[in-house]
Tab-separated table of C-alpha atoms in Angstrom:
chain	number	residue	atom	x	y	z
Z	670	UNK	CA	16.803	-52.930	73.350
Z	671	UNK	CA	19.243	-49.980	74.423
Z	672	UNK	CA	21.961	-50.907	71.417
Z	673	UNK	CA	21.179	-52.621	68.425
Z	674	UNK	CA	25.005	-52.948	67.999
Z	675	UNK	CA	25.944	-54.969	71.174
Z	676	UNK	CA	22.754	-57.088	71.570
Z	677	UNK	CA	23.587	-60.863	72.206
Z	678	UNK	CA	20.869	-63.347	71.575
Z	679	UNK	CA	21.141	-66.999	72.569
Z	680	UNK	CA	19.979	-67.464	68.884
Z	681	UNK	CA	21.736	-67.571	65.602
Z	682	UNK	CA	22.641	-64.056	64.801
Z	683	UNK	CA	20.130	-62.343	62.818
Z	684	UNK	CA	20.679	-59.950	60.310
Z	685	UNK	CA	18.015	-57.641	58.954
Z	686	UNK	CA	17.997	-55.169	55.796
Z	687	UNK	CA	15.087	-52.447	54.914
Z	688	UNK	CA	14.818	-50.972	51.426
Z	689	UNK	CA	12.842	-47.366	51.894
Z	690	UNK	CA	10.874	-46.605	48.807
Z	691	UNK	CA	9.823	-43.016	47.698
Z	692	UNK	CA	6.507	-43.172	46.043
Z	693	UNK	CA	5.528	-39.651	46.030
Z	694	UNK	CA	5.321	-37.302	42.900
Z	695	UNK	CA	7.027	-34.198	41.760
Z	696	UNK	CA	4.921	-31.361	42.562
Z	697	UNK	CA	3.673	-29.398	39.535
Z	698	UNK	CA	4.645	-25.540	40.280
Z	699	UNK	CA	4.406	-23.993	37.566
Z	700	UNK	CA	1.898	-25.039	34.354
Z	701	UNK	CA	-0.015	-22.631	31.980
Z	702	UNK	CA	-2.988	-23.841	31.234
Z	703	UNK	CA	-3.752	-21.624	28.094
Z	704	UNK	CA	-1.519	-19.677	25.903
Z	705	UNK	CA	-3.627	-17.659	22.890
Z	706	UNK	CA	-0.909	-16.129	20.546
Z	707	UNK	CA	-1.611	-14.008	17.273
Z	708	UNK	CA	0.213	-15.521	14.152
Z	709	UNK	CA	3.783	-13.961	13.698
Z	710	UNK	CA	5.884	-14.245	10.300
Z	711	UNK	CA	8.728	-16.472	11.581
Z	712	UNK	CA	6.309	-18.903	13.043
Z	713	UNK	CA	7.809	-19.333	15.936
Z	714	UNK	CA	6.357	-18.609	19.729
Z	715	UNK	CA	7.141	-18.386	23.381
Z	716	UNK	CA	5.779	-20.833	25.252
Z	717	UNK	CA	5.979	-20.492	29.442
Z	718	UNK	CA	7.947	-23.452	30.797
Z	719	UNK	CA	6.559	-26.104	32.903
Z	720	UNK	CA	8.039	-26.636	36.306
Z	721	UNK	CA	7.897	-29.124	39.282
Z	722	UNK	CA	10.238	-29.552	41.996
Z	723	UNK	CA	10.929	-33.325	43.834
Z	724	UNK	CA	9.911	-33.443	47.746
Z	725	UNK	CA	13.704	-34.760	48.233
Z	726	UNK	CA	14.929	-32.194	46.371
Z	727	UNK	CA	16.359	-34.811	43.961
Z	728	UNK	CA	16.942	-34.045	39.819
Z	729	UNK	CA	13.941	-33.927	37.873
Z	730	UNK	CA	13.870	-35.020	34.423
Z	731	UNK	CA	10.892	-33.176	31.774
Z	732	UNK	CA	9.865	-34.189	28.305
Z	733	UNK	CA	6.769	-33.129	26.317
Z	734	UNK	CA	4.632	-34.068	23.678
Z	735	UNK	CA	3.031	-31.723	20.930
Z	736	UNK	CA	-0.022	-32.976	19.430
Z	737	UNK	CA	-2.732	-31.423	17.455
Z	738	UNK	CA	-2.226	-29.033	14.920
Z	739	UNK	CA	1.429	-28.902	15.796
Z	740	UNK	CA	3.224	-32.512	16.035
Z	741	UNK	CA	6.811	-32.622	17.566
Z	742	UNK	CA	8.203	-33.948	21.435
Z	743	UNK	CA	11.380	-32.369	23.308
Z	744	UNK	CA	13.462	-33.546	26.311
Z	745	UNK	CA	12.732	-30.296	28.455
Z	746	UNK	CA	10.494	-28.249	30.154
Z	747	UNK	CA	10.656	-25.565	27.498
Z	748	UNK	CA	8.247	-26.388	24.169
Z	749	UNK	CA	8.819	-22.879	22.591
Z	750	UNK	CA	9.281	-23.188	19.078
Z	751	UNK	CA	7.174	-23.755	15.654
Z	752	UNK	CA	3.752	-23.363	16.234
Z	753	UNK	CA	0.904	-23.779	13.338
Z	754	UNK	CA	-2.255	-22.237	13.489
Z	755	UNK	CA	-4.960	-23.672	14.874
Z	756	UNK	CA	-4.729	-25.225	18.261
Z	757	UNK	CA	-2.146	-27.557	19.981
Z	758	UNK	CA	-2.080	-29.782	22.955
Z	759	UNK	CA	1.000	-30.026	25.228
Z	760	UNK	CA	1.439	-32.735	27.578
Z	761	UNK	CA	4.285	-32.254	29.827
Z	762	UNK	CA	5.987	-35.145	32.221
Z	763	UNK	CA	8.284	-34.973	35.209
Z	764	UNK	CA	9.917	-38.013	36.399
Z	765	UNK	CA	12.541	-37.952	39.861
Z	766	UNK	CA	14.825	-40.775	40.695
Z	767	UNK	CA	12.751	-43.260	41.871
Z	768	UNK	CA	10.446	-43.011	38.274
Z	769	UNK	CA	7.842	-41.142	40.301
Z	770	UNK	CA	5.819	-39.076	37.347
Z	771	UNK	CA	3.722	-35.904	37.127
Z	772	UNK	CA	1.923	-34.968	33.980
Z	773	UNK	CA	0.415	-31.662	33.470
Z	774	UNK	CA	-1.090	-30.123	29.550
Z	775	UNK	CA	-1.095	-26.802	28.190
Z	776	UNK	CA	-3.226	-25.670	25.401
Z	777	UNK	CA	-1.777	-23.499	22.696
Z	778	UNK	CA	-4.043	-21.190	20.337
Z	779	UNK	CA	-2.292	-19.683	17.414
Z	780	UNK	CA	-4.814	-17.147	16.726
Z	781	UNK	CA	-4.808	-16.559	12.338
Z	782	UNK	CA	-4.352	-12.731	11.832
Z	783	UNK	CA	-6.883	-10.760	9.881
Z	784	UNK	CA	-5.789	-8.918	6.185
Z	785	UNK	CA	-6.344	-5.530	5.115
Z	786	UNK	CA	-6.478	-3.555	1.976
Z	787	UNK	CA	-7.167	0.103	0.789
Z	788	UNK	CA	-8.804	0.202	-2.824
Z	789	UNK	CA	-7.652	2.784	-5.101
Z	790	UNK	CA	-10.078	6.026	-5.095
Z	791	UNK	CA	-11.046	9.119	-6.849
Z	792	UNK	CA	-12.015	12.047	-5.707
Z	793	UNK	CA	-14.360	12.709	-8.792
Z	794	UNK	CA	-15.705	10.045	-11.224
Z	795	UNK	CA	-14.363	11.719	-14.058
Z	796	UNK	CA	-11.408	13.945	-14.192
Z	797	UNK	CA	-9.417	13.326	-11.251
Z	798	UNK	CA	-6.107	11.087	-11.179
Z	799	UNK	CA	-6.670	8.208	-9.003
Z	800	UNK	CA	-5.568	8.434	-4.947
Z	801	UNK	CA	-5.297	12.418	-5.365
Z	802	UNK	CA	-6.934	15.237	-4.076
Z	803	UNK	CA	-6.970	18.922	-5.775
Z	804	UNK	CA	-6.136	21.702	-3.472
Z	805	UNK	CA	-8.503	24.650	-4.650
Z	806	UNK	CA	-11.304	22.960	-5.604
Z	807	UNK	CA	-13.777	21.963	-2.914
Z	808	UNK	CA	-15.474	18.850	-4.280
Z	809	UNK	CA	-12.183	17.160	-5.161
Z	810	UNK	CA	-10.433	18.543	-1.748
Z	811	UNK	CA	-10.806	15.345	0.352
Z	812	UNK	CA	-11.299	11.836	-0.528
Z	813	UNK	CA	-12.860	8.767	1.454
Z	814	UNK	CA	-10.468	5.535	1.992
Z	815	UNK	CA	-11.839	2.408	2.887
Z	816	UNK	CA	-10.553	-0.415	4.915
Z	817	UNK	CA	-11.161	-3.555	3.626
Z	818	UNK	CA	-10.625	-6.711	6.458
Z	819	UNK	CA	-10.896	-10.360	6.094
Z	820	UNK	CA	-10.069	-13.456	7.915
Z	821	UNK	CA	-9.230	-13.483	11.807
Z	822	UNK	CA	-11.650	-12.991	13.676
Z	823	UNK	CA	-14.857	-10.396	13.232
Z	824	UNK	CA	-15.991	-8.496	14.570
Z	825	UNK	CA	-12.933	-5.870	13.623
Z	826	UNK	CA	-12.030	-2.478	15.095
Z	827	UNK	CA	-10.396	-0.058	12.931
Z	828	UNK	CA	-8.001	2.842	14.020
Z	829	UNK	CA	-6.535	5.463	11.451
Z	830	UNK	CA	-3.227	7.860	11.151
Z	831	UNK	CA	-6.135	10.427	10.616
Z	832	UNK	CA	-7.645	9.259	13.989
Z	833	UNK	CA	-11.270	8.005	12.246
Z	834	UNK	CA	-12.456	4.799	14.654
Z	835	UNK	CA	-14.580	2.987	11.543
Z	836	UNK	CA	-13.931	1.497	8.241
Z	837	UNK	CA	-13.683	4.725	6.686
Z	838	UNK	CA	-11.848	7.865	7.066
Z	839	UNK	CA	-12.354	10.705	4.860
Z	840	UNK	CA	-9.010	12.995	4.439
Z	841	UNK	CA	-8.044	16.379	3.165
Z	842	UNK	CA	-4.534	16.979	3.532
Z	843	UNK	CA	-3.134	20.209	1.918
Z	844	UNK	CA	0.425	17.743	1.472
Z	845	UNK	CA	1.217	15.075	0.017
Z	846	UNK	CA	0.374	12.230	3.153
Z	847	UNK	CA	0.858	8.462	3.803
Z	848	UNK	CA	-2.311	7.707	5.699
Z	849	UNK	CA	-2.664	3.917	7.979
Z	850	UNK	CA	-5.316	2.185	8.886
Z	851	UNK	CA	-4.555	-0.761	12.084
Z	852	UNK	CA	-7.649	-3.155	11.660
Z	853	UNK	CA	-7.620	-5.331	15.279
Z	854	UNK	CA	-9.891	-8.466	15.623
Z	855	UNK	CA	-11.808	-10.418	18.548
Z	856	UNK	CA	-8.385	-12.445	18.878
Z	857	UNK	CA	-6.408	-8.842	19.453
Z	858	UNK	CA	-4.543	-9.849	16.450
Z	859	UNK	CA	-3.735	-7.331	14.205
Z	860	UNK	CA	-2.989	-6.384	10.707
Z	861	UNK	CA	-2.128	-2.646	8.712
Z	862	UNK	CA	-2.094	-1.106	5.269
Z	863	UNK	CA	-0.984	2.248	3.707
Z	864	UNK	CA	-2.731	4.268	1.273
Z	865	UNK	CA	-0.581	7.568	-0.282
Z	866	UNK	CA	-2.543	10.424	-1.218
Z	867	UNK	CA	-0.965	12.482	-3.711
Z	868	UNK	CA	-2.028	16.553	-3.756
Z	869	UNK	CA	-2.271	18.754	-6.649
Z	870	UNK	CA	-2.517	22.596	-6.481
Z	871	UNK	CA	-5.108	23.657	-9.195
Z	872	UNK	CA	-5.601	27.009	-7.868
Z	873	UNK	CA	-5.011	29.793	-10.549
Z	874	UNK	CA	-5.759	33.716	-10.911
Z	875	UNK	CA	-3.841	36.449	-9.517
Z	876	UNK	CA	-6.009	36.001	-6.672
Z	877	UNK	CA	-5.929	31.894	-6.963
Z	878	UNK	CA	-9.707	32.389	-6.820
Z	879	UNK	CA	-9.772	30.591	-10.057
Z	880	UNK	CA	-9.474	26.600	-11.038
Z	881	UNK	CA	-6.787	25.058	-13.882
Z	882	UNK	CA	-8.032	22.789	-16.053
Z	883	UNK	CA	-6.827	20.371	-18.785
Z	884	UNK	CA	-8.810	21.571	-22.135
Z	885	UNK	CA	-7.834	18.521	-24.065
Z	886	UNK	CA	-6.292	20.079	-27.192
Z	887	UNK	CA	-6.382	23.471	-26.240
Z	888	UNK	CA	-3.772	23.172	-23.285
Z	889	UNK	CA	-4.648	24.284	-19.982
Z	890	UNK	CA	-7.139	27.095	-18.867
Z	891	UNK	CA	-8.006	28.800	-16.107
Z	892	UNK	CA	-11.839	28.847	-15.357
Z	893	UNK	CA	-14.151	29.823	-12.670
Z	894	UNK	CA	-15.188	27.107	-9.934
Z	895	UNK	CA	-19.010	27.426	-11.565
Z	896	UNK	CA	-17.651	26.459	-14.525
Z	897	UNK	CA	-15.185	23.264	-13.815
Z	898	UNK	CA	-18.226	20.818	-13.303
Z	899	UNK	CA	-19.506	21.125	-17.136
Z	900	UNK	CA	-15.653	21.086	-18.243
Z	901	UNK	CA	-15.286	17.831	-16.457
Z	902	UNK	CA	-18.091	16.320	-18.037
Z	903	UNK	CA	-17.013	17.222	-21.235
Z	904	UNK	CA	-13.859	15.248	-20.576
Z	905	UNK	CA	-11.389	18.128	-19.352
Z	906	UNK	CA	-9.041	17.444	-16.236
Z	907	UNK	CA	-8.421	18.835	-13.183
Z	908	UNK	CA	-4.978	20.750	-13.142
Z	909	UNK	CA	-2.436	21.685	-15.854
Z	910	UNK	CA	-1.814	19.465	-18.862
Z	911	UNK	CA	1.646	19.178	-17.899
Z	912	UNK	CA	2.611	16.029	-17.159
Z	913	UNK	CA	4.367	15.649	-13.411
Z	914	UNK	CA	6.465	12.429	-12.344
Z	915	UNK	CA	4.481	10.188	-9.856
Z	916	UNK	CA	6.170	11.727	-6.085
Z	917	UNK	CA	5.968	10.863	-2.728
Z	918	UNK	CA	6.009	13.466	-0.165
Z	919	UNK	CA	7.648	13.804	3.034
Z	920	UNK	CA	8.140	16.956	5.537
Z	921	UNK	CA	7.618	19.079	2.786
Z	922	UNK	CA	9.590	17.421	0.100
Z	923	UNK	CA	9.099	15.805	-3.021
Z	924	UNK	CA	10.536	13.036	-2.756
Z	925	UNK	CA	11.470	10.324	-5.764
Z	926	UNK	CA	14.297	7.620	-4.581
Z	927	UNK	CA	17.175	9.657	-5.672
Z	928	UNK	CA	16.099	13.147	-6.657
Z	929	UNK	CA	14.637	15.374	-3.952
Z	930	UNK	CA	13.861	18.843	-4.283
Z	931	UNK	CA	12.222	21.149	-1.986
Z	932	UNK	CA	10.994	24.505	-2.642
Z	933	UNK	CA	11.103	27.287	-0.442
Z	934	UNK	CA	8.222	29.714	0.224
Z	935	UNK	CA	5.492	28.120	-2.453
Z	936	UNK	CA	3.450	30.023	-3.061
Z	937	UNK	CA	5.506	32.958	-3.087
Z	938	UNK	CA	5.005	36.913	-4.098
Z	939	UNK	CA	8.955	37.351	-4.233
Z	940	UNK	CA	11.070	34.233	-5.340
Z	941	UNK	CA	11.551	30.595	-5.021
Z	942	UNK	CA	14.395	29.171	-3.597
Z	943	UNK	CA	14.894	25.227	-4.570
Z	944	UNK	CA	17.008	23.315	-2.214
Z	945	UNK	CA	18.230	19.830	-4.158
Z	946	UNK	CA	19.345	16.704	-2.748
Z	947	UNK	CA	20.692	13.800	-4.694
Z	948	UNK	CA	22.214	10.440	-4.359
Z	949	UNK	CA	23.687	10.853	-7.991
Z	950	UNK	CA	26.905	12.956	-8.489
Z	951	UNK	CA	25.909	14.117	-11.979
Z	952	UNK	CA	25.172	17.475	-12.869
Z	953	UNK	CA	21.448	18.903	-13.042
Z	954	UNK	CA	19.240	20.210	-15.483
Z	955	UNK	CA	16.474	23.163	-14.458
Z	956	UNK	CA	13.841	24.663	-17.170
Z	957	UNK	CA	10.732	26.526	-16.034
Z	958	UNK	CA	8.020	26.225	-18.214
Z	959	UNK	CA	4.494	27.953	-17.907
Z	960	UNK	CA	1.152	26.803	-17.822
Z	961	UNK	CA	0.960	26.186	-21.441
Z	962	UNK	CA	3.875	23.781	-21.070
Z	963	UNK	CA	6.122	26.370	-22.769
Z	964	UNK	CA	9.628	26.541	-21.965
Z	965	UNK	CA	10.284	30.025	-20.052
Z	966	UNK	CA	13.607	29.764	-18.974
Z	967	UNK	CA	16.297	26.599	-18.437
Z	968	UNK	CA	19.787	26.159	-16.611
Z	969	UNK	CA	22.262	23.240	-17.391
Z	970	UNK	CA	25.282	21.860	-15.473
Z	971	UNK	CA	23.650	22.133	-12.270
Z	972	UNK	CA	25.597	21.283	-8.819
Z	973	UNK	CA	23.582	18.668	-6.861
Z	974	UNK	CA	24.245	20.508	-4.128
Z	975	UNK	CA	23.848	23.749	-5.242
Z	976	UNK	CA	20.943	26.248	-4.111
Z	977	UNK	CA	19.198	27.786	-6.668
Z	978	UNK	CA	16.837	30.972	-6.683
Z	979	UNK	CA	14.114	31.511	-9.127
Z	980	UNK	CA	11.241	33.482	-10.181
Z	981	UNK	CA	12.144	37.014	-9.391
Z	982	UNK	CA	10.714	38.610	-12.582
Z	983	UNK	CA	7.883	35.873	-12.734
Z	984	UNK	CA	4.441	37.327	-12.862
Z	985	UNK	CA	1.442	36.277	-10.657
Z	986	UNK	CA	0.484	32.849	-12.280
Z	987	UNK	CA	1.019	28.801	-12.218
Z	988	UNK	CA	4.817	27.924	-13.518
Z	989	UNK	CA	6.346	24.482	-13.414
Z	990	UNK	CA	9.968	23.937	-11.912
Z	991	UNK	CA	11.123	20.650	-14.414
Z	992	UNK	CA	14.900	19.151	-12.589
Z	993	UNK	CA	16.663	16.052	-14.327
Z	994	UNK	CA	19.104	14.462	-13.586
Z	995	UNK	CA	20.180	11.235	-15.387
Z	996	UNK	CA	17.362	9.370	-15.401
Z	997	UNK	CA	15.592	11.536	-12.422
Z	998	UNK	CA	13.111	13.860	-12.694
Z	999	UNK	CA	10.955	16.419	-10.602
Z	1000	UNK	CA	8.434	18.682	-11.926
Z	1001	UNK	CA	7.715	20.852	-9.191
Z	1002	UNK	CA	4.124	23.284	-9.217
Z	1003	UNK	CA	5.359	27.042	-8.382
Z	1004	UNK	CA	2.348	29.609	-7.533
Z	1005	UNK	CA	3.392	33.196	-7.795
Z	1006	UNK	CA	1.380	35.622	-6.306
């Protein structure tokens, strides 16, 4: 029949209606089988989106359901967001306009991070301060830092800012330094810890070939290297008896929150220049003490921006410059050659 529109028949008219059904499910084009991530503080993670396309180009409606360590659902193809540590399963669903369904699943594994600490350490068993090395006395000029790693997934690898690549690092700073260790576990998850190591210069004598120790009530004394061990065994302490405030070093400066002092040069055979920076507005006071703690010189009403030059008439030896401003105080060791 050439033309259905004009066909004639000796029967009653015949009418036909055809209904065509689409039974083809959407085609999955993007579905990541597994995602492994390390835990983050906010617990929120980015998950690759699920993508499916319809054979006729119709719109696709998405949804997902998460079970396992995390339980939640949504009506999109993006399940990024909160996940708990452990294994979760995302089941994706894509539905076309004919009700045809395509599904896929993604396993999300959130691995716990390791933890790491660096315990306090002493250069010697007696006569030294915690986390401190001593310039001028070799047995106390270094400390061995140890990284204690737990959690995560052993085994661990270590990376120290000093260059060491094991769980321990022996360091011998000549200026106060903060050392950092980064621990990486078998899953690639990381943790870091810091340890600040202070430095005390105990060199003394005209040639700086002797060692300063605090000899109890007798005060600070200068002795030969060979005598130090005996003095420490009897209760003496390395360094001067003058108490110094806790410090943090950065770029050659001694920092104490609101008050910073830089000494140039130190040691010096001529004079010392004190560069002072302060967040406070009040006047500063300066005292110069000898190794016995006796006050040799003092100044007051010093401007916080003033440059001070001291020590022109000092004899060779060890001195201390005490700078105070309100409740802030710094005690800087000076070595006159």
